[in-house]
Structure formats: structure tokens, C-alpha cells
mmCIF file of C-alpha atoms and ligand atoms in Angstrom:
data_model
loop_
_atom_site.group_PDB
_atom_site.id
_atom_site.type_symbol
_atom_site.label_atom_id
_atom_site.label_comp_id
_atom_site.label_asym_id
_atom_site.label_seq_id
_atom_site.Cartn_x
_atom_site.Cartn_y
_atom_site.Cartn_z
ATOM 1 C CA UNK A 1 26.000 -58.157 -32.051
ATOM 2 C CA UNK A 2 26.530 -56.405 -28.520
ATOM 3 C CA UNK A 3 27.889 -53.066 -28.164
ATOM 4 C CA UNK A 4 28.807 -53.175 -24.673
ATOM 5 C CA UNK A 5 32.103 -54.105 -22.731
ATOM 6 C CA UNK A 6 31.632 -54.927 -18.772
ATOM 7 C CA UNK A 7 33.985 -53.399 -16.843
ATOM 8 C CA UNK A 8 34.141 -55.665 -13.390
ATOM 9 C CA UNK A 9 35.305 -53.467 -10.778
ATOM 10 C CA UNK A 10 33.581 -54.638 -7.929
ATOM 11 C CA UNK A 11 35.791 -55.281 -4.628
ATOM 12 C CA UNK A 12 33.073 -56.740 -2.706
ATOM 13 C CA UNK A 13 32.221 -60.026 -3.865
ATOM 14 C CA UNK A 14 33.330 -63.146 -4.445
ATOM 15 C CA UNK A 15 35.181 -64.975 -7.362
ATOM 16 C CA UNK A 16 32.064 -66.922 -7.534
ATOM 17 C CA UNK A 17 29.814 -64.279 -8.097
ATOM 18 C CA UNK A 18 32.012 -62.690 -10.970
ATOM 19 C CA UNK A 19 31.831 -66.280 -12.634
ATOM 20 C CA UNK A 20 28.298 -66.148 -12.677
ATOM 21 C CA UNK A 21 27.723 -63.162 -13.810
ATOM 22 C CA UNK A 22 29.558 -64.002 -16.965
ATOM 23 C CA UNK A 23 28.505 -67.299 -17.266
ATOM 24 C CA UNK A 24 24.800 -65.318 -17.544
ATOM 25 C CA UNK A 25 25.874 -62.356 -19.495
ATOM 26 C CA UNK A 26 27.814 -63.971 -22.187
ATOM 27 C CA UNK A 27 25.574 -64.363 -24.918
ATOM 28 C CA UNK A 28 24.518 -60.338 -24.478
ATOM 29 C CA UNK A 29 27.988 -58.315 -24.348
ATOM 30 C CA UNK A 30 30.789 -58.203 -26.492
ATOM 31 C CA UNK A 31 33.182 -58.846 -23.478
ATOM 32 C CA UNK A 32 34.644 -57.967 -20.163
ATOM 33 C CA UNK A 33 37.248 -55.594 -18.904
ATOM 34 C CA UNK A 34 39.270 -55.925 -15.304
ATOM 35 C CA UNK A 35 41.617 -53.804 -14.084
ATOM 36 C CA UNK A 36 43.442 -53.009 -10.945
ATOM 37 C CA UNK A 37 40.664 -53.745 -8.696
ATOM 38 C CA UNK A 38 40.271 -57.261 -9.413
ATOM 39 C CA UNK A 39 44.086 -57.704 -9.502
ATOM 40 C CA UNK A 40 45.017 -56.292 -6.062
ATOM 41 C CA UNK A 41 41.605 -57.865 -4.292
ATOM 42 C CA UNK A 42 41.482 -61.223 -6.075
ATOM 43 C CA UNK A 43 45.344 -61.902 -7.380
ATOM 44 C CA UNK A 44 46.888 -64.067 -10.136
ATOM 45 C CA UNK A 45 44.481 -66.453 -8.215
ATOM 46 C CA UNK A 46 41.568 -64.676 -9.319
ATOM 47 C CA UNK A 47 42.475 -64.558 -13.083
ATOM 48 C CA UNK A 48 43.511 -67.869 -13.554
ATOM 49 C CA UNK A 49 39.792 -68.786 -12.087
ATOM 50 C CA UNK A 50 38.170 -66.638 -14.636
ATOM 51 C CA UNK A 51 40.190 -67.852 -17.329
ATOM 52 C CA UNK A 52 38.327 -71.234 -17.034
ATOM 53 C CA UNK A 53 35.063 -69.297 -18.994
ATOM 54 C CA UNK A 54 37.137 -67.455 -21.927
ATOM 55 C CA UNK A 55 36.043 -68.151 -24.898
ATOM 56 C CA UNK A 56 37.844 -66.606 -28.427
ATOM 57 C CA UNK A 57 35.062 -64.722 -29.529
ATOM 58 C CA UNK A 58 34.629 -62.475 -26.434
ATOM 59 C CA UNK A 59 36.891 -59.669 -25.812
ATOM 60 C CA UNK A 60 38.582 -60.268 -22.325
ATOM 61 C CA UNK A 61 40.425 -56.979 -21.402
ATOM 62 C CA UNK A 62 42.907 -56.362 -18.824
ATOM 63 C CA UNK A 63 43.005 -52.860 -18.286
ATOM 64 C CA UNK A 64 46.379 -51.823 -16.506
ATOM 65 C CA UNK A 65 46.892 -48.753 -18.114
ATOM 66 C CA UNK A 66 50.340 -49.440 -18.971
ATOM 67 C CA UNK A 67 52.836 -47.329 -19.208
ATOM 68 C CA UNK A 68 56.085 -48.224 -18.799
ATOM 69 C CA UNK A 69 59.049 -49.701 -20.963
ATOM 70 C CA UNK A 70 58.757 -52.399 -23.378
ATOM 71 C CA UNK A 71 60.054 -55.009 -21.383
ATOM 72 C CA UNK A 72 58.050 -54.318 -18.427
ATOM 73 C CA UNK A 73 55.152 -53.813 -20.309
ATOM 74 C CA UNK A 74 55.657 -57.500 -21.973
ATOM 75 C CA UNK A 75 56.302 -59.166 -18.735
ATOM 76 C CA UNK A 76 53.709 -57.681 -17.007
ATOM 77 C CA UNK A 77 50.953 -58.860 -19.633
ATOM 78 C CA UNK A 78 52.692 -62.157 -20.357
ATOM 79 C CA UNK A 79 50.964 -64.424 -17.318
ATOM 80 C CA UNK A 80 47.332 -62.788 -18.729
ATOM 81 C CA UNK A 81 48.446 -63.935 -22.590
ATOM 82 C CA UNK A 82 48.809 -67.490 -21.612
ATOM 83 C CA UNK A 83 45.787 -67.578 -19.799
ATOM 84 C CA UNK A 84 43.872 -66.075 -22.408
ATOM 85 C CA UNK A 85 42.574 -62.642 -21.847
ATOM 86 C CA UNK A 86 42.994 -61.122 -25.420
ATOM 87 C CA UNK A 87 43.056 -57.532 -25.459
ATOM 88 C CA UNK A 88 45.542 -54.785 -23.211
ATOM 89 C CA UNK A 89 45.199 -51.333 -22.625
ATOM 90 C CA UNK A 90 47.908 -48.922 -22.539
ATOM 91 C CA UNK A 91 48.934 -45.412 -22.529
ATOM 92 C CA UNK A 92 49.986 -43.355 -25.564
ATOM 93 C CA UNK A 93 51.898 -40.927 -23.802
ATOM 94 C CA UNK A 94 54.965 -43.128 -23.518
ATOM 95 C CA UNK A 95 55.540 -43.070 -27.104
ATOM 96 C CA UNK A 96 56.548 -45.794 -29.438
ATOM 97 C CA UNK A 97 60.666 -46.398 -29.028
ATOM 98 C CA UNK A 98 61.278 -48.982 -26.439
ATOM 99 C CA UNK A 99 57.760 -49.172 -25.264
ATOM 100 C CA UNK A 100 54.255 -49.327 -27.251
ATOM 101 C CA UNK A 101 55.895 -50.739 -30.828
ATOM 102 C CA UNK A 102 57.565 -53.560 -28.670
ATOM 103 C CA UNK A 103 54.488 -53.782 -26.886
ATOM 104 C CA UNK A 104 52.374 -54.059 -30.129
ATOM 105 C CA UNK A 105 55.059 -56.751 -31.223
ATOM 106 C CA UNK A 106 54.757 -58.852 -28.596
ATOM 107 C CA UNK A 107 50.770 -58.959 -28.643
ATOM 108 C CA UNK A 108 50.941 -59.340 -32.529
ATOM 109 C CA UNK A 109 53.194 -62.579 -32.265
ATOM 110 C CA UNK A 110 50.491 -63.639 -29.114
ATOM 111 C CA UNK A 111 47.154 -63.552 -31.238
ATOM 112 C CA UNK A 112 46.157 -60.802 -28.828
ATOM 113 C CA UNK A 113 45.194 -57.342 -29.094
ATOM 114 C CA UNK A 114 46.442 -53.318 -28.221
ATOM 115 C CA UNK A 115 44.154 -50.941 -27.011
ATOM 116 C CA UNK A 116 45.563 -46.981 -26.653
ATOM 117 C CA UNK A 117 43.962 -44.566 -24.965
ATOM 118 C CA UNK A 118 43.543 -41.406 -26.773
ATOM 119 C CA UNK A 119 42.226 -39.321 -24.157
ATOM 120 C CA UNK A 120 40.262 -40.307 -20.765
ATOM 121 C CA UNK A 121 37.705 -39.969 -19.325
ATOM 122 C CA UNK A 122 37.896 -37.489 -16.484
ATOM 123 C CA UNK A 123 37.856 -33.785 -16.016
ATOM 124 C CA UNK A 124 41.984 -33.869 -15.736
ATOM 125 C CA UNK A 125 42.389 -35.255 -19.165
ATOM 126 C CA UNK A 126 41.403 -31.926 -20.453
ATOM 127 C CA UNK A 127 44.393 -30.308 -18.863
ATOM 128 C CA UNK A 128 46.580 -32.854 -20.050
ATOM 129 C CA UNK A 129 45.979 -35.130 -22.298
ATOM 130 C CA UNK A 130 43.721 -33.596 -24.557
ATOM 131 C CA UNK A 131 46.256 -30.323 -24.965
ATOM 132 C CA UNK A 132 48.777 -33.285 -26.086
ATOM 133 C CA UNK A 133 46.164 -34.251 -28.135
ATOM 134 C CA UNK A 134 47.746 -34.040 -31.857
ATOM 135 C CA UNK A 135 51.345 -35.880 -30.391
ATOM 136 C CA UNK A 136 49.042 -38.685 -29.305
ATOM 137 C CA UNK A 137 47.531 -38.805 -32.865
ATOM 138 C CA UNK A 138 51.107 -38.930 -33.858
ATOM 139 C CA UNK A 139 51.573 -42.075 -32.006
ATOM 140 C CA UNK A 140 48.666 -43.827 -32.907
ATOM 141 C CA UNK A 141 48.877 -43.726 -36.538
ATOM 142 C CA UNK A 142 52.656 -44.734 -36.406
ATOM 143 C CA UNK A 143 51.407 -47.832 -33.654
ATOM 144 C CA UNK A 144 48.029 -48.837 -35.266
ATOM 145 C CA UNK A 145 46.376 -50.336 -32.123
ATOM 146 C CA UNK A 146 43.185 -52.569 -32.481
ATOM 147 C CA UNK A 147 41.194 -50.236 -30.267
ATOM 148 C CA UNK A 148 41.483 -46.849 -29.088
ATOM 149 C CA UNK A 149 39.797 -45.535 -26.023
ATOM 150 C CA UNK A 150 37.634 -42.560 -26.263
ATOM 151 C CA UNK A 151 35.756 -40.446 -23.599
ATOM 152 C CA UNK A 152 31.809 -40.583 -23.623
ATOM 153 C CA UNK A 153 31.751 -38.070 -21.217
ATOM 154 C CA UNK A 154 33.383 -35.626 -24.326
ATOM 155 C CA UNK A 155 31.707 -37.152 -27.272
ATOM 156 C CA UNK A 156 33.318 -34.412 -29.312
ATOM 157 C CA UNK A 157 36.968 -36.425 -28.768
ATOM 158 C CA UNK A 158 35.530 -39.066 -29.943
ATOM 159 C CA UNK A 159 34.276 -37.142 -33.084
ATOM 160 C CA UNK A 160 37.968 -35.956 -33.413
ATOM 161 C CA UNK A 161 39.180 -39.623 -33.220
ATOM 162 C CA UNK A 162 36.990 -40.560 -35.639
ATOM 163 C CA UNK A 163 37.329 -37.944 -38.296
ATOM 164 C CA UNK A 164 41.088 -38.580 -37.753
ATOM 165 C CA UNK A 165 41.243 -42.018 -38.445
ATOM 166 C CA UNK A 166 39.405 -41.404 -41.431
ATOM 167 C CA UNK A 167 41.788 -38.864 -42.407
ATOM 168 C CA UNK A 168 44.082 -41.184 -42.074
ATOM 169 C CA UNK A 169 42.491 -44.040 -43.898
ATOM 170 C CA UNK A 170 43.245 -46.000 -40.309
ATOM 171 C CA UNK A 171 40.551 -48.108 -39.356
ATOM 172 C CA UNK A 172 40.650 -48.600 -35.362
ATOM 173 C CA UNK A 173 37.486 -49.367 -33.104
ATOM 174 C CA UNK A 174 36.596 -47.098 -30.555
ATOM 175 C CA UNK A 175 36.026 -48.138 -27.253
ATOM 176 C CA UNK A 176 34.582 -45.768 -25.061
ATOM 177 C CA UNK A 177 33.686 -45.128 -20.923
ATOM 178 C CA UNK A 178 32.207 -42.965 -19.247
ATOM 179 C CA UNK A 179 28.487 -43.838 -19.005
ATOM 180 C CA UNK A 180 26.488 -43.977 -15.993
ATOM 181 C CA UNK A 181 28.295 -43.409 -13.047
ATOM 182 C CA UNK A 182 30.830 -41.197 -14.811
ATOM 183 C CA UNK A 183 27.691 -39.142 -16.655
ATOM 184 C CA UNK A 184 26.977 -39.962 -19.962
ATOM 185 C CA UNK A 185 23.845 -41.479 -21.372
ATOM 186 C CA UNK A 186 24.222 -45.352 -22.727
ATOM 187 C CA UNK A 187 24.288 -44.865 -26.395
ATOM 188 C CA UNK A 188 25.944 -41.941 -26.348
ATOM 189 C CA UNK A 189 29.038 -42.916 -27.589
ATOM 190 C CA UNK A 190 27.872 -45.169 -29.448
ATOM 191 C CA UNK A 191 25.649 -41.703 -31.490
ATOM 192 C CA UNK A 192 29.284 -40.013 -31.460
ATOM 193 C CA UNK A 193 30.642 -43.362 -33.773
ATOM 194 C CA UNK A 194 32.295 -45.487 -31.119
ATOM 195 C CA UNK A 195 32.406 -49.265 -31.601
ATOM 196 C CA UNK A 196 31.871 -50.353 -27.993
ATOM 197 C CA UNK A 197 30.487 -48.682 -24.421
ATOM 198 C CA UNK A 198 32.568 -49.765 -21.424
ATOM 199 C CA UNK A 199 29.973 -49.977 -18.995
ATOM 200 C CA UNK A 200 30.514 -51.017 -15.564
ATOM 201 C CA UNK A 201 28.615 -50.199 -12.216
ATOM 202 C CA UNK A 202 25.303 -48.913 -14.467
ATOM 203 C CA UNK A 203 25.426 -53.058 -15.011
ATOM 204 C CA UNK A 204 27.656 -54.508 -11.833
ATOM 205 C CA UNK A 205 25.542 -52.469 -9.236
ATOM 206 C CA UNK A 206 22.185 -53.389 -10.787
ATOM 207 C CA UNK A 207 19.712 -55.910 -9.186
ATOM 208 C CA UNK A 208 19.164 -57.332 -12.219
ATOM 209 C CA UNK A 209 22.230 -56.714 -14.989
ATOM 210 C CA UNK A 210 21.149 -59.258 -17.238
ATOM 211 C CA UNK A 211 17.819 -56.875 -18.017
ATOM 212 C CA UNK A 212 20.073 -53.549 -17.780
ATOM 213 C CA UNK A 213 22.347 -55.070 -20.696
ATOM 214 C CA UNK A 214 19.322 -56.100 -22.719
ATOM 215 C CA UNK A 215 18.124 -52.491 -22.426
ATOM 216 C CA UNK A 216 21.385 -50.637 -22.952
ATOM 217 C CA UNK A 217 21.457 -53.563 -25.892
ATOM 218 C CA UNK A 218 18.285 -52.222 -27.338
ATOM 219 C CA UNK A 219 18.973 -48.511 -27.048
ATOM 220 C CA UNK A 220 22.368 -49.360 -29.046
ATOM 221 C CA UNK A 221 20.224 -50.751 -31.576
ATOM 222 C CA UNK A 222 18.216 -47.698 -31.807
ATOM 223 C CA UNK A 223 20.775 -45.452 -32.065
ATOM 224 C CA UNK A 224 22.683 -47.517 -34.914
ATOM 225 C CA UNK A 225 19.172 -47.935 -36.778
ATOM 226 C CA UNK A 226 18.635 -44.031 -36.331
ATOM 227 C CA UNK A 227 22.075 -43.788 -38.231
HETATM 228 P P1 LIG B 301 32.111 -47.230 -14.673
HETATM 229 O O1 LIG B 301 31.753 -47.988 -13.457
HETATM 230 O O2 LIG B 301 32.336 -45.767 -14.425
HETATM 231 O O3 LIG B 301 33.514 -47.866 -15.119
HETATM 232 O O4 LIG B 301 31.169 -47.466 -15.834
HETATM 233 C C1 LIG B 301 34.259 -47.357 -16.177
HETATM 234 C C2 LIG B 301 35.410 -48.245 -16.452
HETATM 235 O O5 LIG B 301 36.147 -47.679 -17.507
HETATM 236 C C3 LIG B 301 37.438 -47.319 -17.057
HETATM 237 N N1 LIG B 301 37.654 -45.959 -17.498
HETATM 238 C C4 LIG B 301 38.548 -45.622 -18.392
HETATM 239 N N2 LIG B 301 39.448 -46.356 -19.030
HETATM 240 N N3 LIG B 301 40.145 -44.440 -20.187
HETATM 241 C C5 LIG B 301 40.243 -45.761 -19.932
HETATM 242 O O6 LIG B 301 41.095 -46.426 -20.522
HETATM 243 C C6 LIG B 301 39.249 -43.655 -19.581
HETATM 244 O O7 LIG B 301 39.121 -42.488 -19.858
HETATM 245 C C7 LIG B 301 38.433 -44.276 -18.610
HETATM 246 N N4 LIG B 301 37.448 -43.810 -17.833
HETATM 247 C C8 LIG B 301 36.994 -44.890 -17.151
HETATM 248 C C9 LIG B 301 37.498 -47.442 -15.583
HETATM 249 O O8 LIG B 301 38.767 -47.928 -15.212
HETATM 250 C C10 LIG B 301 36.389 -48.428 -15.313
HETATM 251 O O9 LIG B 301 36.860 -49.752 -15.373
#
């Protein structure tokens, strides 16, 4: 089983060579994640072309960061439902009335799943969202997403979100970026007890990211083996 989530953020290629990089990555990653990027270079357009090599078992992730109110939110991720992407990423700051439990509704009733950030990835989040840290725990254990996001660049949050959501007797995956580009080591996360690494231009920039997901594969299974 594959650890690792592709984020495709590329802006300068083609439709066709985003098909066939998941057409040959499939059997090695858990799924894929696109966000604005792909929305404002390739469109609706784009999507529905992708959508043509979804398959259930894969995670396909739009990542829009949502963060509005609930029937926004809904409409906005509606046109991605019905073409099958399965998982959505939102923000926890915007609370659970009239936004994230009509959110979680919504995707519940779909067959598709809620992913919360808990804090990011970037120096900023420590000013911010991290200080707002135990409101957003607050939120998630009233909400119960399927995934939480989790920094790899501050394993420690992703200790705290772990020993949390045992605390809690909540049992949420852990998604986490941050590796490569952004600084941390693949595995990493994975060490810290996340789920899944969201890797994306360690694996889109590579000449060869079919053999760079085989090796962050077998450095996953390392670190899980090393327990
Ligand atoms: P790279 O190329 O840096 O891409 O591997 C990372 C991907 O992850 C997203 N990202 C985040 N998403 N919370 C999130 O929900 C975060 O803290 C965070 N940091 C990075 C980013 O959008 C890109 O797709």
C-alpha cells in the first residue's frame, strides 16, 4: 500500500501529459491532489478530462482550501462530486455553523470525503494558525473529517494531532506536505505518524517520477518497518 499523495501543480504542460503520468503512476501512489493551479490553467475542461481515469480506490483530491459558507462551499465542490474526485479540503478556521457541518453533510450523502487542515505548512501558520491551535482541535472533534492535514515541515504538529486524536479516541488519517521543495525529508511525516505524504514537485519535476515514487515508496516502507 502507497503512502504518497501527488500533488499536480504543474502550469506548464499539457492535459495530455497529466493523463499520462497517472495512467503510469497509478498502481504506486495512493492518489492525486489538484488545486488552484490546474483549475485556473486547465478549467472545468481540464477536470472533466481527468475524470475519464478515476478509479474508486484512489484518492482524487481537490484541494481548494475552502473556506467559505455552507452553501458556497457545496456548490463549489458539487461539479467535482459528479465527476468523481472523492476527497475536499477545507479550512477549520470557519467553524462548524453554516459552513464545515453542512459541508461534511453534503460529502457524507455524496460517498465522498472531508479533509481539514489543522495547521499548514508554511512559516505564517505559526503566527496564526498554530496559536489558534486548541479552537481548531475544538472543531475537528465536533466535525470528524476523514483526513486532517498536518505540516511535515513541523513534525511536532503532527505529533500534537496525533496524540490528540488519541485523546480523543478519534481516529482521522493524517495527510501531510511539506516535503521536498518545502524542506522536509520523504518519510518524515510519515516517522512523526502521518498516514499519507503529499508530495508534489520532488515527483512532478523529476525526469523520471515513476522511479522517485518507487524510492520515496521504499523509504516509507522502511520507516513503517523501523516502527
Ligand atoms: P510541493 O510541490 O511543495 O507541493 O510538494 C505541496 C502541495 O501541498 C499543498 N500544501 C498544503 N496543503 N496545507 C495544505 O492543505 C498545507 O500546509 C500545505 N502546504 C502545502 C500545496 O498546495 C501543494 O499542492
Amino acid at each position: 500500500m502507497s503512502r504518497i499523495i501527488v500533488a499536480l501543480d504543474r502550469v506548464d504542460k499539457s492535459i495530455d501529459w497529466y493523463k499520462e503520468l497517472i495512467s503510469n503512476t497509478q498502481e504506486y501512489v495512493a492518489g492525486y491532489k489538484f488545486g488552484l493551479p490546474f483549475l485556473t490553467r486547465y478549467g472545468i475542461r481540464g477536470f472533466k478530462e481527468i475524470s475519464r481515469l478515476i478509479n474508486e480506490e484512489k484518492l482524487w483530491i481537490i484541494d481548494f482550501k475552502l473556506a467559505d459558507i455552507s452553501y458556497v462551499m457545496t456548490k463549489s465542490v458539487e461539479p467535482f462530486v459528479k465527476m468523481g474526485f472523492n476527497a475536499f479540503i477545507a479550512h477549520s478556521f470557519i467553524g462548524r455553523h453554516g459552513s464545515l457541518r453542512e459541508l461534511k453533510e453534503y460529502l457524507l450523502e455524496n460517498n465522498s470525503k472531508l479533509i481539514l487542515i489543522y495547521t499548514m505548512s508554511h512559516q505564517g501558520a505559526i503566527d496564526v494558525l498554530d496559536k489558534s491551535i486548541s479552537i481548531i482541535e475544538e472543531v475537528i472533534a465536533d466535525i470528524r473529517p476523514w483526513g486532517l492535514v498536518a505540516p511535515a515541515t513541523r513534525p511536532e504538529m503532527i505529533k500534537r494531532a496525533k496524540n490528540f486524536l488519541h485523546k480523543n479516541g478519534i481516529e482521522i488519517r493524517i495527510l501531510s506536505p511539506g516535503i521536498g521543495y518545502q524542506g522536509a525529508e520523504p518519510g518524515k511525516a510519515i516517522q512523526y505518524g502521518a498516514d499519507y505524504e503529499i508530495i508534489g514537485r520532488l515527483i512532478t519535476y523529476s525526469p523520471d517520477p515513476i522511479l522517485r515514487i518507487k524510492e520515496i515508496n521504499c523509504i516509507h516502507e522502511k520507516v513503517v518497518r523501523s516502527g
